[in-house]
Amino acid sequence: MNLKPLADRVIVKALPNEERTKSGIIIPDTAKEKPQEGLIVAVGPGKYDGDDLVPMSVKVNDRVIYSKYAGTEIKYDGNEYLILRESDVLAIIG
């Protein structure tokens, strides 16, 4: 990927939500909630705290849960991504 986030930002590719409920009902696109789970595809170098660089606690290929309305949505090379601050990442899955 040619996109490189700056400072404490990460680029996430959103993972699709389930298309069906557990009982088998198909959910149309208009009724789906915004995804909150994604795969990190790029990580910035970290944030400076004075003269010290604080490294990132996430890495490329981490599957994460992030804040529902956080970040900036972008399209790049026909794909949709989300640029988030590391503080908007709530958890690493697995």
Short mmCIF file of C-alpha atoms in Angstrom, two decimals:
data_model
loop_
_atom_site.label_atom_id
_atom_site.label_comp_id
_atom_site.label_asym_id
_atom_site.label_seq_id
_atom_site.Cartn_x
_atom_site.Cartn_y
_atom_site.Cartn_z
CA MET A 1 0.00 0.00 0.00
CA ASN A 2 1.30 3.43 -0.92
CA LEU A 3 -0.64 5.26 1.78
CA LYS A 4 1.42 5.94 4.90
CA PRO A 5 -0.37 7.45 7.89
CA LEU A 6 1.35 10.15 9.91
CA ALA A 7 1.96 10.32 13.66
CA ASP A 8 -0.45 8.15 15.69
CA ARG A 9 -2.84 7.35 12.86
CA VAL A 10 -3.76 3.98 11.35
CA ILE A 11 -5.50 3.00 8.11
CA VAL A 12 -8.24 0.40 8.53
CA LYS A 13 -10.18 -1.61 5.96
CA ALA A 14 -13.66 -2.14 7.41
CA LEU A 15 -14.82 -5.74 7.60
CA PRO A 16 -18.38 -6.31 6.35
CA ASN A 17 -21.20 -6.80 8.84
CA GLU A 18 -23.19 -10.00 8.91
CA GLU A 19 -25.75 -10.13 6.10
CA ARG A 20 -28.12 -12.36 8.09
CA THR A 21 -29.34 -12.55 11.65
CA LYS A 22 -28.90 -15.74 13.66
CA SER A 23 -32.47 -16.72 12.75
CA GLY A 24 -31.69 -16.40 9.03
CA ILE A 25 -33.31 -13.04 8.23
CA ILE A 26 -31.39 -11.15 5.53
CA ILE A 27 -30.54 -7.56 6.48
CA PRO A 28 -30.78 -5.03 3.61
CA ASP A 29 -27.94 -2.50 3.11
CA THR A 30 -30.16 0.39 4.20
CA ALA A 31 -30.78 -1.20 7.61
CA LYS A 32 -27.19 -2.18 8.35
CA GLU A 33 -25.23 -0.36 11.01
CA LYS A 34 -21.88 1.20 10.28
CA PRO A 35 -19.13 -1.41 10.74
CA GLN A 36 -16.99 -1.19 13.87
CA GLU A 37 -14.59 -3.99 13.06
CA GLY A 38 -11.69 -3.81 10.65
CA LEU A 39 -8.23 -4.90 9.59
CA ILE A 40 -5.28 -2.54 9.99
CA VAL A 41 -3.48 -2.13 6.67
CA ALA A 42 -1.00 0.65 7.59
CA VAL A 43 0.37 2.16 10.81
CA GLY A 44 2.03 5.51 11.47
CA PRO A 45 5.34 5.78 13.35
CA GLY A 46 3.80 6.92 16.65
CA LYS A 47 3.36 10.17 18.52
CA TYR A 48 6.01 12.33 20.11
CA ASP A 49 5.74 13.04 23.83
CA GLY A 50 8.30 15.78 24.23
CA ASP A 51 11.48 14.36 22.67
CA ASP A 52 10.42 10.72 23.01
CA LEU A 53 8.57 8.79 20.28
CA VAL A 54 5.78 6.71 21.81
CA PRO A 55 5.47 3.59 19.60
CA MET A 56 2.12 2.32 18.35
CA SER A 57 0.44 -0.55 20.22
CA VAL A 58 -1.21 -1.90 17.05
CA LYS A 59 0.42 -3.34 13.93
CA VAL A 60 -0.46 -4.20 10.35
CA ASN A 61 -2.89 -7.16 10.04
CA ASP A 62 -4.33 -6.66 13.54
CA ARG A 63 -8.10 -7.16 13.58
CA VAL A 64 -9.58 -4.34 15.67
CA ILE A 65 -12.78 -2.82 17.00
CA TYR A 66 -12.97 0.96 16.66
CA SER A 67 -15.32 3.77 17.68
CA LYS A 68 -18.52 3.83 15.64
CA TYR A 69 -18.28 7.34 14.19
CA ALA A 70 -14.52 7.87 14.39
CA GLY A 71 -12.10 8.61 11.60
CA THR A 72 -12.18 9.85 8.03
CA GLU A 73 -13.47 7.67 5.21
CA ILE A 74 -11.37 7.67 2.02
CA LYS A 75 -11.34 5.84 -1.30
CA TYR A 76 -7.97 4.79 -2.71
CA ASP A 77 -7.34 2.51 -5.71
CA GLY A 78 -11.02 1.51 -5.76
CA ASN A 79 -11.06 0.42 -2.10
CA GLU A 80 -12.63 2.14 0.89
CA TYR A 81 -10.53 2.80 3.99
CA LEU A 82 -10.85 4.61 7.28
CA ILE A 83 -8.07 6.76 8.77
CA LEU A 84 -8.23 6.71 12.58
CA ARG A 85 -6.15 7.93 15.48
CA GLU A 86 -4.78 5.11 17.59
CA SER A 87 -6.95 6.34 20.48
CA ASP A 88 -10.08 5.55 18.39
CA VAL A 89 -9.10 1.87 18.33
CA LEU A 90 -10.92 0.28 21.26
CA ALA A 91 -9.63 -3.32 21.16
CA ILE A 92 -7.53 -5.84 19.27
CA ILE A 93 -9.38 -9.08 18.44
CA GLY A 94 -7.53 -12.34 19.00
#
